[in-house]
PDB file of C-alpha atoms in Angstrom:
ATOM      1  CA  MET M 238     107.025  80.677  30.008  1.00 90.00           C
ATOM      2  CA  ASN M 239     110.550  80.474  31.384  1.00 96.00           C
ATOM      3  CA  TRP M 240     111.741  77.513  33.445  1.00 95.00           C
ATOM      4  CA  LEU M 241     111.889  79.498  36.711  1.00 96.00           C
ATOM      5  CA  THR M 242     108.248  80.536  36.437  1.00 97.00           C
ATOM      6  CA  ALA M 243     107.281  76.974  35.517  1.00 96.00           C
ATOM      7  CA  LEU M 244     109.183  75.605  38.533  1.00 97.00           C
ATOM      8  CA  LEU M 245     107.545  78.168  40.826  1.00 97.00           C
ATOM      9  CA  ILE M 246     104.045  77.253  39.580  1.00 98.00           C
ATOM     10  CA  LEU M 247     104.840  73.554  39.977  1.00 97.00           C
ATOM     11  CA  THR M 248     106.143  74.034  43.537  1.00 97.00           C
ATOM     12  CA  VAL M 249     103.220  76.227  44.617  1.00 98.00           C
ATOM     13  CA  SER M 250     100.813  73.687  43.118  1.00 97.00           C
ATOM     14  CA  VAL M 251     102.332  70.776  45.066  1.00 97.00           C
ATOM     15  CA  ILE M 252     102.292  72.771  48.323  1.00 96.00           C
ATOM     16  CA  GLY M 253      98.781  74.013  47.557  1.00 97.00           C
ATOM     17  CA  MET M 254      97.649  70.444  47.020  1.00 96.00           C
ATOM     18  CA  GLU M 255      98.773  69.526  50.522  1.00 95.00           C
ATOM     19  CA  ALA M 256      96.588  72.326  51.917  1.00 95.00           C
ATOM     20  CA  PHE M 257      93.703  71.323  49.619  1.00 95.00           C
ATOM     21  CA  ALA M 258      94.126  67.630  50.558  1.00 94.00           C
ATOM     22  CA  TRP M 259      94.091  68.504  54.275  1.00 94.00           C
ATOM     23  CA  ILE M 260      90.795  70.388  53.859  1.00 95.00           C
ATOM     24  CA  VAL M 261      89.227  67.652  51.718  1.00 95.00           C
ATOM     25  CA  HIS M 262      90.450  64.938  54.099  1.00 94.00           C
ATOM     26  CA  LYS M 263      89.116  66.655  57.209  1.00 94.00           C
ATOM     27  CA  PHE M 264      85.851  68.139  55.957  1.00 96.00           C
ATOM     28  CA  ILE M 265      84.775  65.876  53.095  1.00 95.00           C
ATOM     29  CA  MET M 266      86.370  62.477  53.703  1.00 95.00           C
ATOM     30  CA  HIS M 267      85.698  62.679  57.450  1.00 95.00           C
ATOM     31  CA  GLY M 268      82.451  64.570  56.892  1.00 94.00           C
ATOM     32  CA  ARG M 269      78.987  63.248  56.167  1.00 92.00           C
ATOM     33  CA  LEU M 270      79.468  63.658  52.424  1.00 93.00           C
ATOM     34  CA  GLY M 271      82.571  61.515  51.948  1.00 95.00           C
ATOM     35  CA  TRP M 272      82.759  59.120  54.877  1.00 95.00           C
ATOM     36  CA  ARG M 273      81.049  56.281  52.963  1.00 94.00           C
ATOM     37  CA  TRP M 274      84.092  55.971  50.717  1.00 94.00           C
ATOM     38  CA  HIS M 275      86.725  56.952  53.265  1.00 94.00           C
ATOM     39  CA  GLU M 276      85.524  54.629  56.029  1.00 91.00           C
ATOM     40  CA  SER M 277      86.989  51.711  54.079  1.00 90.00           C
ATOM     41  CA  HIS M 278      90.391  53.265  54.710  1.00 90.00           C
ATOM     42  CA  HIS M 279      89.900  53.227  58.494  1.00 89.00           C
ATOM     43  CA  ILE M 280      88.810  49.601  58.737  1.00 87.00           C
ATOM     44  CA  GLU M 281      90.538  46.444  57.558  1.00 80.00           C
ATOM     45  CA  THR M 282      89.543  45.500  54.030  1.00 80.00           C
ATOM     46  CA  LYS M 283      90.371  42.463  51.936  1.00 83.00           C
ATOM     47  CA  GLY M 284      91.978  42.729  48.551  1.00 82.00           C
ATOM     48  CA  PRO M 285      94.249  45.293  46.949  1.00 84.00           C
ATOM     49  CA  PHE M 286      91.604  48.021  46.615  1.00 89.00           C
ATOM     50  CA  GLU M 287      89.205  49.846  48.917  1.00 91.00           C
ATOM     51  CA  LYS M 288      86.350  52.276  48.294  1.00 93.00           C
ATOM     52  CA  ASN M 289      88.625  55.107  49.393  1.00 92.00           C
ATOM     53  CA  ASP M 290      90.634  54.587  46.186  1.00 92.00           C
ATOM     54  CA  LEU M 291      87.733  56.202  44.322  1.00 94.00           C
ATOM     55  CA  TYR M 292      89.068  59.548  45.565  1.00 94.00           C
ATOM     56  CA  THR M 293      92.273  58.922  43.608  1.00 93.00           C
ATOM     57  CA  ILE M 294      90.240  58.323  40.463  1.00 95.00           C
ATOM     58  CA  CYS M 295      88.266  61.548  41.013  1.00 95.00           C
ATOM     59  CA  PHE M 296      91.448  63.591  41.510  1.00 94.00           C
ATOM     60  CA  SER M 297      93.057  62.029  38.438  1.00 95.00           C
ATOM     61  CA  PHE M 298      90.084  63.173  36.324  1.00 97.00           C
ATOM     62  CA  ILE M 299      90.592  66.710  37.644  1.00 96.00           C
ATOM     63  CA  ALA M 300      94.296  66.598  36.739  1.00 97.00           C
ATOM     64  CA  ALA M 301      93.538  65.133  33.290  1.00 98.00           C
ATOM     65  CA  THR M 302      90.984  67.874  32.623  1.00 98.00           C
ATOM     66  CA  LEU M 303      93.528  70.528  33.619  1.00 98.00           C
ATOM     67  CA  PHE M 304      96.135  68.939  31.307  1.00 98.00           C
ATOM     68  CA  ILE M 305      93.658  69.088  28.429  1.00 98.00           C
ATOM     69  CA  ILE M 306      92.792  72.726  29.123  1.00 98.00           C
ATOM     70  CA  GLY M 307      96.472  73.561  29.590  1.00 97.00           C
ATOM     71  CA  SER M 308      97.403  71.949  26.282  1.00 97.00           C
ATOM     72  CA  MET M 309      95.029  74.337  24.516  1.00 98.00           C
ATOM     73  CA  GLY M 310      97.375  77.265  25.010  1.00 96.00           C
ATOM     74  CA  HIS M 311      97.250  77.734  28.789  1.00 97.00           C
ATOM     75  CA  PRO M 312     100.724  76.823  30.072  1.00 97.00           C
ATOM     76  CA  VAL M 313     100.017  77.969  33.649  1.00 97.00           C
ATOM     77  CA  ILE M 314      97.098  75.551  33.903  1.00 98.00           C
ATOM     78  CA  TRP M 315      99.257  72.799  32.395  1.00 98.00           C
ATOM     79  CA  MET M 316     101.906  73.400  35.088  1.00 98.00           C
ATOM     80  CA  VAL M 317      99.228  73.327  37.792  1.00 98.00           C
ATOM     81  CA  ALA M 318      98.077  69.965  36.401  1.00 98.00           C
ATOM     82  CA  LEU M 319     101.671  68.754  36.572  1.00 98.00           C
ATOM     83  CA  GLY M 320     101.835  69.916  40.209  1.00 97.00           C
ATOM     84  CA  LEU M 321      98.678  67.936  41.024  1.00 97.00           C
ATOM     85  CA  THR M 322     100.176  64.904  39.326  1.00 97.00           C
ATOM     86  CA  VAL M 323     103.490  65.215  41.191  1.00 97.00           C
ATOM     87  CA  TYR M 324     101.525  65.471  44.438  1.00 96.00           C
ATOM     88  CA  GLY M 325      99.560  62.357  43.473  1.00 95.00           C
ATOM     89  CA  VAL M 326     102.758  60.415  42.810  1.00 94.00           C
ATOM     90  CA  LEU M 327     104.228  61.553  46.143  1.00 92.00           C
ATOM     91  CA  TYR M 328     100.973  60.575  47.861  1.00 89.00           C
ATOM     92  CA  GLY M 329     101.131  57.132  46.273  1.00 88.00           C
ATOM     93  CA  ILE M 330     104.735  56.601  47.327  1.00 85.00           C
ATOM     94  CA  VAL M 331     104.486  58.039  50.836  1.00 83.00           C
ATOM     95  CA  HIS M 332     100.906  57.281  51.882  1.00 84.00           C
ATOM     96  CA  ASP M 333     100.197  54.023  50.077  1.00 83.00           C
ATOM     97  CA  GLY M 334     103.787  52.751  50.031  1.00 83.00           C
ATOM     98  CA  LEU M 335     105.500  53.860  53.234  1.00 81.00           C
ATOM     99  CA  VAL M 336     102.570  54.304  55.575  1.00 80.00           C
ATOM    100  CA  HIS M 337     100.139  51.583  54.515  1.00 83.00           C
ATOM    101  CA  ARG M 338     102.615  49.242  52.828  1.00 81.00           C
ATOM    102  CA  ARG M 339     100.341  48.625  49.859  1.00 82.00           C
ATOM    103  CA  TRP M 340     103.368  48.154  47.620  1.00 79.00           C
ATOM    104  CA  PRO M 341     105.233  44.827  47.440  1.00 80.00           C
ATOM    105  CA  VAL M 342     108.471  46.302  48.823  1.00 78.00           C
ATOM    106  CA  TYR M 343     109.138  47.362  52.395  1.00 77.00           C
ATOM    107  CA  ILE M 344     111.057  50.574  52.937  1.00 76.00           C
ATOM    108  CA  ARG M 345     112.432  51.187  56.404  1.00 76.00           C
ATOM    109  CA  THR M 346     111.783  54.714  57.656  1.00 74.00           C
ATOM    110  CA  PRO M 347     114.795  56.003  59.579  1.00 72.00           C
ATOM    111  CA  ASN M 348     114.495  58.723  62.196  1.00 76.00           C
ATOM    112  CA  GLY M 349     113.448  62.071  60.843  1.00 86.00           C
ATOM    113  CA  TYR M 350     110.816  63.429  58.522  1.00 87.00           C
ATOM    114  CA  LEU M 351     109.579  60.151  57.006  1.00 87.00           C
ATOM    115  CA  LYS M 352     109.318  58.428  60.383  1.00 88.00           C
ATOM    116  CA  ARG M 353     107.342  61.380  61.783  1.00 90.00           C
ATOM    117  CA  LEU M 354     105.046  61.267  58.755  1.00 90.00           C
ATOM    118  CA  VAL M 355     104.389  57.543  59.201  1.00 89.00           C
ATOM    119  CA  GLN M 356     103.780  57.928  62.949  1.00 91.00           C
ATOM    120  CA  ALA M 357     101.410  60.870  62.446  1.00 92.00           C
ATOM    121  CA  HIS M 358      99.329  58.997  59.912  1.00 89.00           C
ATOM    122  CA  ARG M 359      99.166  55.949  62.150  1.00 89.00           C
ATOM    123  CA  LEU M 360      97.874  58.204  64.916  1.00 92.00           C
ATOM    124  CA  HIS M 361      95.264  59.431  62.422  1.00 92.00           C
ATOM    125  CA  HIS M 362      94.195  55.806  61.979  1.00 88.00           C
ATOM    126  CA  ALA M 363      93.980  55.252  65.730  1.00 88.00           C
ATOM    127  CA  VAL M 364      90.427  56.568  65.365  1.00 86.00           C
ATOM    128  CA  HIS M 365      87.987  54.406  63.431  1.00 85.00           C
ATOM    129  CA  THR M 366      85.143  56.891  63.316  1.00 86.00           C
ATOM    130  CA  ARG M 367      84.457  60.125  61.426  1.00 86.00           C
ATOM    131  CA  GLU M 368      85.123  62.348  64.414  1.00 88.00           C
ATOM    132  CA  GLY M 369      88.166  62.954  66.562  1.00 87.00           C
ATOM    133  CA  ALA M 370      91.018  62.009  64.262  1.00 88.00           C
ATOM    134  CA  VAL M 371      94.274  63.973  64.201  1.00 91.00           C
ATOM    135  CA  SER M 372      96.785  64.731  61.435  1.00 90.00           C
ATOM    136  CA  TYR M 373      94.854  65.162  58.200  1.00 91.00           C
ATOM    137  CA  GLY M 374      97.828  66.004  56.000  1.00 88.00           C
ATOM    138  CA  PHE M 375      99.590  63.506  53.763  1.00 87.00           C
ATOM    139  CA  LEU M 376     103.016  65.043  53.237  1.00 89.00           C
ATOM    140  CA  TYR M 377     103.261  67.221  56.357  1.00 89.00           C
ATOM    141  CA  ALA M 378     102.995  66.027  59.951  1.00 87.00           C
ATOM    142  CA  GLN M 379     102.875  67.965  63.174  1.00 88.00           C
ATOM    143  CA  ASP M 380     105.059  67.059  66.139  1.00 89.00           C
ATOM    144  CA  ILE M 381     104.115  63.554  67.310  1.00 91.00           C
ATOM    145  CA  ARG M 382     103.955  64.550  70.989  1.00 93.00           C
ATOM    146  CA  LYS M 383     101.393  67.238  70.172  1.00 92.00           C
ATOM    147  CA  LEU M 384      99.319  64.801  68.120  1.00 91.00           C
ATOM    148  CA  LYS M 385      99.365  62.200  70.911  1.00 92.00           C
ATOM    149  CA  ALA M 386      98.291  64.825  73.445  1.00 91.00           C
ATOM    150  CA  GLN M 387      95.497  65.998  71.153  1.00 89.00           C
ATOM    151  CA  LEU M 388      94.333  62.413  70.624  1.00 89.00           C
ATOM    152  CA  LYS M 389      94.477  61.659  74.355  1.00 86.00           C
ATOM    153  CA  LYS M 390      92.277  64.692  75.104  1.00 84.00           C
ATOM    154  CA  THR M 391      89.509  63.596  72.776  1.00 78.00           C
ATOM    155  CA  HIS M 392      89.502  59.792  73.076  1.00 70.00           C
ATOM    156  CA  THR M 393      89.416  57.062  75.651  1.00 57.00           C
ATOM    157  CA  PRO M 394      91.348  53.814  75.035  1.00 52.00           C
ATOM    158  CA  LYS M 395      88.196  52.062  73.757  1.00 49.00           C
ATOM    159  CA  ASP M 396      87.870  54.692  71.005  1.00 47.00           C
ATOM    160  CA  SER M 397      91.322  54.177  69.556  1.00 43.00           C
ATOM    161  CA  MET M 398      93.893  51.519  68.816  1.00 45.00           C
ATOM    162  CA  GLN M 399      96.673  51.206  71.385  1.00 41.00           C
ATOM    163  CA  ASN M 400      99.592  53.615  70.709  1.00 40.00           C
ATOM    164  CA  GLY M 401      98.364  54.509  67.242  1.00 42.00           C
ATOM    165  CA  ASN M 402     100.120  51.546  65.611  1.00 42.00           C
ATOM    166  CA  HIS M 403      97.307  50.615  63.240  1.00 41.00           C
ATOM    167  CA  ASP M 404      98.474  50.165  59.649  1.00 39.00           C
TER     168      ASP M 404
END
């Protein structure tokens, strides 16, 4: 496989993971099936870990399995596994580091893409129940004004944290 094809597969895999993560986040994590683990992420927990971290373990097993299959003569599958892994690293840096500040260093988010991403995810956490959240993506965020309007339509102040500033 040439490097251009490999790069294309890697890029499509990372972008595809954002779409896959959005679907899993909205319909499994916020659904009946996955809320038991994900709820820990919407309430304050003590300690460095929460039940929601089990999703990371599950996804890492999927990536590891794809690496094993890919190493048996399937380079496309190996590149897909690398795309999943790159997405996981980006998720860890952006979601766990920037948004939730689970890392020991604080990174200021200037105006622009990263600030919008942090704001959108905080609006997602303004809702502490399975239903009614906004912004299910991890690396893409809609316009903040649209998300606030959507949240305002579906929730009263008692349903959500003020201004979506929950970490």
